[in-house]
Coordinates of C-alpha atoms and ligand atoms in Angstrom, one line a residue:
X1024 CA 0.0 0.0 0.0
X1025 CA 1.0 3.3 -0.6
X1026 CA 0.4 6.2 1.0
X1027 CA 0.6 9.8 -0.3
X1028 CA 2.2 12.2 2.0
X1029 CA 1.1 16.4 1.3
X1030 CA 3.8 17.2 4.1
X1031 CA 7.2 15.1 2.9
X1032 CA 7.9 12.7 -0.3
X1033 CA 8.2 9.8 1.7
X1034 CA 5.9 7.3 -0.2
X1035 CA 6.7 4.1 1.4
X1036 CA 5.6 3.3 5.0
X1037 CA 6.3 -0.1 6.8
X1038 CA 5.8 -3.0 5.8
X1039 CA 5.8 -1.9 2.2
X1040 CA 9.9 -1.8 2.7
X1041 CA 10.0 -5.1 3.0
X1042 CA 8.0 -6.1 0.0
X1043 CA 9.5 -3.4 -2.8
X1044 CA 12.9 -4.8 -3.5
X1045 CA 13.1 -0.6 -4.7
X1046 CA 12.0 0.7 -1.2
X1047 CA 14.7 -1.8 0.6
X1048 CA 17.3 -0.4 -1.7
X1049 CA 16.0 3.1 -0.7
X1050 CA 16.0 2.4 2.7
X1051 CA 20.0 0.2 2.9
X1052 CA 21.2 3.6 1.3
X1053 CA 19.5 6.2 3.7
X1054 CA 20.2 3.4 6.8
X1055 CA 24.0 3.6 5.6
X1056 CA 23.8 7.8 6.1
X1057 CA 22.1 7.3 8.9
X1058 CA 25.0 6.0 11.2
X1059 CA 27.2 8.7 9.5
X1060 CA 24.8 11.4 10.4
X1061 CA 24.0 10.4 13.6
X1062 CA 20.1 9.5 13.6
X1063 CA 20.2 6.4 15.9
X1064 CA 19.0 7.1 19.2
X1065 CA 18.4 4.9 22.2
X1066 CA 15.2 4.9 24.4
X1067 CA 15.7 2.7 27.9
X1068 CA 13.0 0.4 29.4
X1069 CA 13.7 0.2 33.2
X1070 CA 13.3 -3.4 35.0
X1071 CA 12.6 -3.5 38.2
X1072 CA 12.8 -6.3 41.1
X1073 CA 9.6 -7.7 41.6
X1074 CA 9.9 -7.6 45.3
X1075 CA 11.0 -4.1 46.2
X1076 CA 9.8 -2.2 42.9
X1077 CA 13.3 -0.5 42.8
X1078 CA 14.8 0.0 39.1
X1079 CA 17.6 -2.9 38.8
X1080 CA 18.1 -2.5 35.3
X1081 CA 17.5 -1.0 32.2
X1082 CA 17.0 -2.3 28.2
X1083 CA 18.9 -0.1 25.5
X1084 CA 16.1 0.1 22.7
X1085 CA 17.5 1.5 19.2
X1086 CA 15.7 4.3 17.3
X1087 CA 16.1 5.4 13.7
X1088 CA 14.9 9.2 14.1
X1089 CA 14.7 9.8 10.2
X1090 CA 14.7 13.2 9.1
X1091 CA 11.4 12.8 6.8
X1092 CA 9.7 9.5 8.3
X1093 CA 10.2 10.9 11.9
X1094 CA 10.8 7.9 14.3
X1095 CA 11.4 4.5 13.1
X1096 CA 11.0 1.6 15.4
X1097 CA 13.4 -1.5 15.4
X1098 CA 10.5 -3.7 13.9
X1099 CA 10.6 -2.0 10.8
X1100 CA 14.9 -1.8 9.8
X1101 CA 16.6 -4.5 12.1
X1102 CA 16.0 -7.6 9.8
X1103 CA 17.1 -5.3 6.8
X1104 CA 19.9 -4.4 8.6
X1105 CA 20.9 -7.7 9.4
X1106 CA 20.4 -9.0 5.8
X1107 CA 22.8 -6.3 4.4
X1108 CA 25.0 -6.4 7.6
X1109 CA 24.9 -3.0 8.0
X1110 CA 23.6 -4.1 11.4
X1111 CA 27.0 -4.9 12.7
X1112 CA 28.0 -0.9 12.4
X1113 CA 24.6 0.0 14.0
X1114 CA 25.3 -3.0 16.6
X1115 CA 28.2 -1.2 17.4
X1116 CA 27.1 1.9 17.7
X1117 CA 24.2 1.2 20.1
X1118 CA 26.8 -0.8 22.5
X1119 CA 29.3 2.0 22.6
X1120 CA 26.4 4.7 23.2
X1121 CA 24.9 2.5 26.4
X1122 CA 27.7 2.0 27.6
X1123 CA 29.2 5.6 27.4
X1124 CA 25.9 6.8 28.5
X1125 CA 25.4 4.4 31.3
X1126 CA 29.0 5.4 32.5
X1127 CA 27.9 8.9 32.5
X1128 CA 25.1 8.4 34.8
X1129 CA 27.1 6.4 37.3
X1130 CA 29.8 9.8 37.1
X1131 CA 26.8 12.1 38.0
X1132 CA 26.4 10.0 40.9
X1133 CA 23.1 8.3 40.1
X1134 CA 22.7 4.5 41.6
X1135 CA 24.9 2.2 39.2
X1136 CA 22.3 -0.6 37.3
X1137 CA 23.3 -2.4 34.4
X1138 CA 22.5 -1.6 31.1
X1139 CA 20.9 -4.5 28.7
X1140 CA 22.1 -4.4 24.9
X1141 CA 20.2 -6.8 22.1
X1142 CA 22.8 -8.2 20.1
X1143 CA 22.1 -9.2 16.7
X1144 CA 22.6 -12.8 15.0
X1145 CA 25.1 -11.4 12.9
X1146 CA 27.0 -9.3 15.7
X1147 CA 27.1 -12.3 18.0
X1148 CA 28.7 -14.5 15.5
X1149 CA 31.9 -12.0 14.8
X1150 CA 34.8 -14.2 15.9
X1151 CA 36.1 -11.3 17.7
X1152 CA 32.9 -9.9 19.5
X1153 CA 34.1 -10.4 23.3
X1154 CA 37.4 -8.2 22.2
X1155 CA 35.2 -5.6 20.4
X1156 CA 33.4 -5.4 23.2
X1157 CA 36.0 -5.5 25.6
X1158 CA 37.4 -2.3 23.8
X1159 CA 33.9 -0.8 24.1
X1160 CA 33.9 -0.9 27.8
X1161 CA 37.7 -0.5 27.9
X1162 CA 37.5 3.3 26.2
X1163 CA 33.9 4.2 27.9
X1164 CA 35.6 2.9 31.3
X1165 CA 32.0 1.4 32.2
X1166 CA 32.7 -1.8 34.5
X1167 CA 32.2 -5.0 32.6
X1168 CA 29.3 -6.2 35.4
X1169 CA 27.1 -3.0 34.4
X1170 CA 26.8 -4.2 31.0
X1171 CA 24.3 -7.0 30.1
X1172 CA 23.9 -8.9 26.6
X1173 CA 20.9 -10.3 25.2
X1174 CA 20.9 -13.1 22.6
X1175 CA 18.0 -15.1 21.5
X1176 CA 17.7 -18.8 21.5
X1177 CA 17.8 -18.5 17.6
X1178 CA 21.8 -17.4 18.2
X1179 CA 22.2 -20.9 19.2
X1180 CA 22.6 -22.7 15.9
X1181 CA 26.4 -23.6 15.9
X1182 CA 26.7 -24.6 19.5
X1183 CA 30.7 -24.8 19.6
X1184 CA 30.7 -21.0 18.7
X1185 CA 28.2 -20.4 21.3
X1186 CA 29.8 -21.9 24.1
X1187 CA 33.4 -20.4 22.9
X1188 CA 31.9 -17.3 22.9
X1189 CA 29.9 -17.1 26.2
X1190 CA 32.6 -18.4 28.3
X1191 CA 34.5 -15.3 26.5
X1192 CA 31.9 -13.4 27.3
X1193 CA 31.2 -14.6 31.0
X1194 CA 35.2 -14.4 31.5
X1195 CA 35.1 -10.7 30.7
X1196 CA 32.4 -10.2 33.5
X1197 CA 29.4 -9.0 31.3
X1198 CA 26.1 -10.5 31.9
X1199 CA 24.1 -12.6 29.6
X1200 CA 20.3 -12.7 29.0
X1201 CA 18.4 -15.0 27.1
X1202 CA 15.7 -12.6 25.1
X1203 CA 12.2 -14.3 24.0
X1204 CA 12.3 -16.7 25.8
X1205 CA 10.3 -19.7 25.2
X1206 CA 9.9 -18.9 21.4
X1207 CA 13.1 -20.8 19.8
X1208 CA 14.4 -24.2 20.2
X1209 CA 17.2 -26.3 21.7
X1210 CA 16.7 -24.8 25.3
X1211 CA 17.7 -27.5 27.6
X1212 CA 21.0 -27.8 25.7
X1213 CA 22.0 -24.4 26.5
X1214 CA 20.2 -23.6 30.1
X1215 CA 22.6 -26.7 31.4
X1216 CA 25.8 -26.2 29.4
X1217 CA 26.2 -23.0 28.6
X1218 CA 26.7 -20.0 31.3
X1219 CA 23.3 -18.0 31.1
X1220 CA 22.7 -15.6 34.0
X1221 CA 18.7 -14.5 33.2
X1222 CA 15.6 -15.7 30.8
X1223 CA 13.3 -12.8 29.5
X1224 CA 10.0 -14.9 29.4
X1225 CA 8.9 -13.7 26.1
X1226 CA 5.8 -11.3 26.3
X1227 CA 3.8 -14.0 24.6
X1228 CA 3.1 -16.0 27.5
X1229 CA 2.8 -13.2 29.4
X1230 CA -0.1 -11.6 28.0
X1231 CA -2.7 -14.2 28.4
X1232 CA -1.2 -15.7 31.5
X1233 CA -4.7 -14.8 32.7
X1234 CA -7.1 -16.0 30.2
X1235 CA -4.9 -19.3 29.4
X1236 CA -4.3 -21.9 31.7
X1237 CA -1.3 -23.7 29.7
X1238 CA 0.6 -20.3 29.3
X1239 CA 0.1 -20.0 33.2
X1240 CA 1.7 -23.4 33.3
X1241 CA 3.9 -22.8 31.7
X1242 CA 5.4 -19.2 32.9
X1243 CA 5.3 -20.9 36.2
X1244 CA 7.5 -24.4 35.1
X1245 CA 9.8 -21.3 33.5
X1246 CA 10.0 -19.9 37.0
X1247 CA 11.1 -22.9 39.0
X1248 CA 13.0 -24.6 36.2
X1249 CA 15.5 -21.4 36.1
X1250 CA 15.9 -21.0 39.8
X1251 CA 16.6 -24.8 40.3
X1252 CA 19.6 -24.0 37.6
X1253 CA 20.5 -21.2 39.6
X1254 CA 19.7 -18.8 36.6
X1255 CA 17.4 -15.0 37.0
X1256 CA 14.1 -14.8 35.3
X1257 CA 12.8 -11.6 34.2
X1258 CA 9.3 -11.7 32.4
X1259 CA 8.6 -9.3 29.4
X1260 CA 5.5 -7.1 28.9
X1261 CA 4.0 -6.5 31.9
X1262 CA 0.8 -4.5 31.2
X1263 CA -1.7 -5.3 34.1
X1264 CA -1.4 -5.9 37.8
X1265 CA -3.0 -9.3 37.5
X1266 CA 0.1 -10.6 35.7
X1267 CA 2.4 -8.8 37.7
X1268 CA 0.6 -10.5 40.7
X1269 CA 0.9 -13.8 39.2
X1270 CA 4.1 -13.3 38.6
X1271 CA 4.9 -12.3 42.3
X1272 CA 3.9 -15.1 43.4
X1273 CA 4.9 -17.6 41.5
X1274 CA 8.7 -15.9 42.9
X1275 CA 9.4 -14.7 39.2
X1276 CA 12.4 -11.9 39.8
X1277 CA 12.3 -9.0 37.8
X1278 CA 9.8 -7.7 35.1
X1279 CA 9.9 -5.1 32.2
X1280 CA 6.7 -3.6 30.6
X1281 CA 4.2 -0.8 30.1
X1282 CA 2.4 -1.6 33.6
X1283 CA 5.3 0.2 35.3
X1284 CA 7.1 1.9 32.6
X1285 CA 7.1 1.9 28.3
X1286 CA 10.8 3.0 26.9
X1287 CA 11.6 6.1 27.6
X1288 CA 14.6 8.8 27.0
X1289 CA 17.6 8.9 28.8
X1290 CA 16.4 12.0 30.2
X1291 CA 13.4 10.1 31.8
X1292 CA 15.6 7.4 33.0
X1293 CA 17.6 10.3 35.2
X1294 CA 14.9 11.2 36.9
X1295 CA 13.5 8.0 37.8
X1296 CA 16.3 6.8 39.1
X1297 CA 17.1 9.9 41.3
X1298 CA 13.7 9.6 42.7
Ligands
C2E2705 P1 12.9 -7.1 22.6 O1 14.4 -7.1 22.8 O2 12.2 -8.3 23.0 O3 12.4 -5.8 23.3 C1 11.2 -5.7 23.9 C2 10.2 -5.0 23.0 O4 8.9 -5.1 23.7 C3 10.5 -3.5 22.8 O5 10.0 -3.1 21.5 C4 9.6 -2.9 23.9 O6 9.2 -1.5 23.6 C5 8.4 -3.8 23.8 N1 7.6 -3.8 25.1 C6 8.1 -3.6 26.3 N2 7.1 -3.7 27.3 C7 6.0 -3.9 26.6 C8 4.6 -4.2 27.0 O7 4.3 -4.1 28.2 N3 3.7 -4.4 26.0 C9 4.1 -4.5 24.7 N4 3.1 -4.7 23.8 N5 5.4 -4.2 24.3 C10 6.3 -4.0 25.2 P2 10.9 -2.3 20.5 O8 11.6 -1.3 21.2 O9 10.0 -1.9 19.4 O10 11.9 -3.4 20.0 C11 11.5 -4.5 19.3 C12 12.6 -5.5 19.1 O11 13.6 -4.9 18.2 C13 13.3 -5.9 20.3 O12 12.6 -6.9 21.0 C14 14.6 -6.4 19.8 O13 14.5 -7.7 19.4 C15 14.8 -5.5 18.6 N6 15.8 -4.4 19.0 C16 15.6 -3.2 19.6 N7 16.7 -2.5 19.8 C17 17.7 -3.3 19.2 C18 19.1 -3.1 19.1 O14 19.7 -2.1 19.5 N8 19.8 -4.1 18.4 C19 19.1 -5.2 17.9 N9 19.9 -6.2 17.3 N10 17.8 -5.4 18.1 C20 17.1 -4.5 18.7
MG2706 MG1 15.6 -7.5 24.3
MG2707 MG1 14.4 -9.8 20.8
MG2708 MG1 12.1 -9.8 24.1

């Protein structure tokens, strides 16, 4: 579908760049500006501890603020940018800005919490990543533990490269998250052989944790499973106070989601956490 536009050229909106082969093309060549020109931005979704409702954490969330299509969510370039790699440069970027911005917070004397980066498929299987990122926190001067990683379970294809490159990971003193949880495959493999720290139950099985019994199930089986491995679970999505009460008591740790707070600017993240 096309839409006309009286206020800017821009003809093609969402999903019709994935479809046009022209409008991808468009968009690779203004994405490739974009990290030259400095569009990217990062909104942060705080997490909290389910116990105490204090801010324990936050999720780096990338931004493309383009200069006719105003904000562009992740949704809509992040699989394009991952087909024509240019994801690995934005990747970069979006590590290097949490974590210099995360440093500057601690400076200005707010409470320390990790900062949670999405890495990409593509960025998690560069041979080097632990020394990129190494440098990264090495040149912001952010301490390793305040920086957190999250992979999906669709990362763990070639398990010999995962497990080389966790233990990297883990031996540099970064965290590691397992994103959507409960949406890929080969689970069991990784939860007991690789070193995972926290599962983000996926906001799938969150949402109708009320209305469906099995998805009740099992977020709870989730639960206990991770403890029992010594592992942190955070669930996803959050919207209503019935699922954060389930989740309370069902002794799930931490959760992220509109009920307590959407994404918001770095700005927004200052004040709460002064509060
Ligand atoms: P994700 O990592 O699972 O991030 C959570 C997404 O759920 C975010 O969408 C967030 O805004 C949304 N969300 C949080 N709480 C709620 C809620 O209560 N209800 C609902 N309906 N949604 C909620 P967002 O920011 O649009 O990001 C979408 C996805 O794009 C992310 O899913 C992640 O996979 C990817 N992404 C975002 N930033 C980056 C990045 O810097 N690098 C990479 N590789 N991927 C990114
Ligand atoms: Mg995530
Ligand atoms: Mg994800
Ligand atoms: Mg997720």
């Amino acid at each position: 579908k096309v839409k006309e536009n009286g206020k800017n050229d821009c003809l093609f909106y969402s999903e019709d760049w994935s479809n046009s082969s022209m409008a991808r093309l468009t968009l690779q060549h203004e994405m490739y500006r974009a990290i030259q020109r400095k569009e990217f931005v990062l909104m942060y979704q705080p997490q909290y501890d389910l116990a105490t409702g204090a801010i324990i954490g936050a999720e780096a969330l990338v931004r493309w603020n383009h200069p006719e299509r105003g904000i562009v969510s992740p949704s809509e370039f992040i699989s394009l940018a991952e087909e024509s790699g240019m994801i690995v440069q934005i990747g970069d970027w979006v590590l290097e800005e949490a974590c210099r911005q995360n440093k500057e917070w601690q400076d200005s004397g707010l409470p320390p919490i990790p900062i949670s980066v999405n890495l990409s498929l593509r960025q998690f299987m560069q041979r080097d990543l632990a020394a990129r990122i190494a440098a990264i926190l090495d040149h912001t001067g952010l301490e390793p533990k305040y920086l957190d990683l999250e992979i999906t379970e669709s990362m763990t294809m070639d398990l010999a490269h995962v497990a080389r490159c966790l233990v990297e990971l883990t031996n540099l003193g970064v965290g590691i998250s397992v994103d959507d949880f409960g949406t890929g495959y080969s689970s069991f493999h990784y939860l007991k052989n690789f070193p995972i720290d926290r599962l983000k139950i996926d906001r799938s099985f969150v949402r109708d944790i009320q209305q469906d019994p099995s998805d009740a199930e099992i977020v709870a089986a989730i639960i206990a499973m991770a403890h029992s491995l010594d592992i942190q679970v955070i669930a996803e999505g959050v919207e209503t106070e019935a699922q954060m009460a389930f989740l309370k008591h069902h002794n799930c740790d931490e959760m992220q989601g509109y009920y307590w707070s959407p994404p918001v600017s770095s700005r927004n993240i200052e004040q709460l956490l002064s509060a």
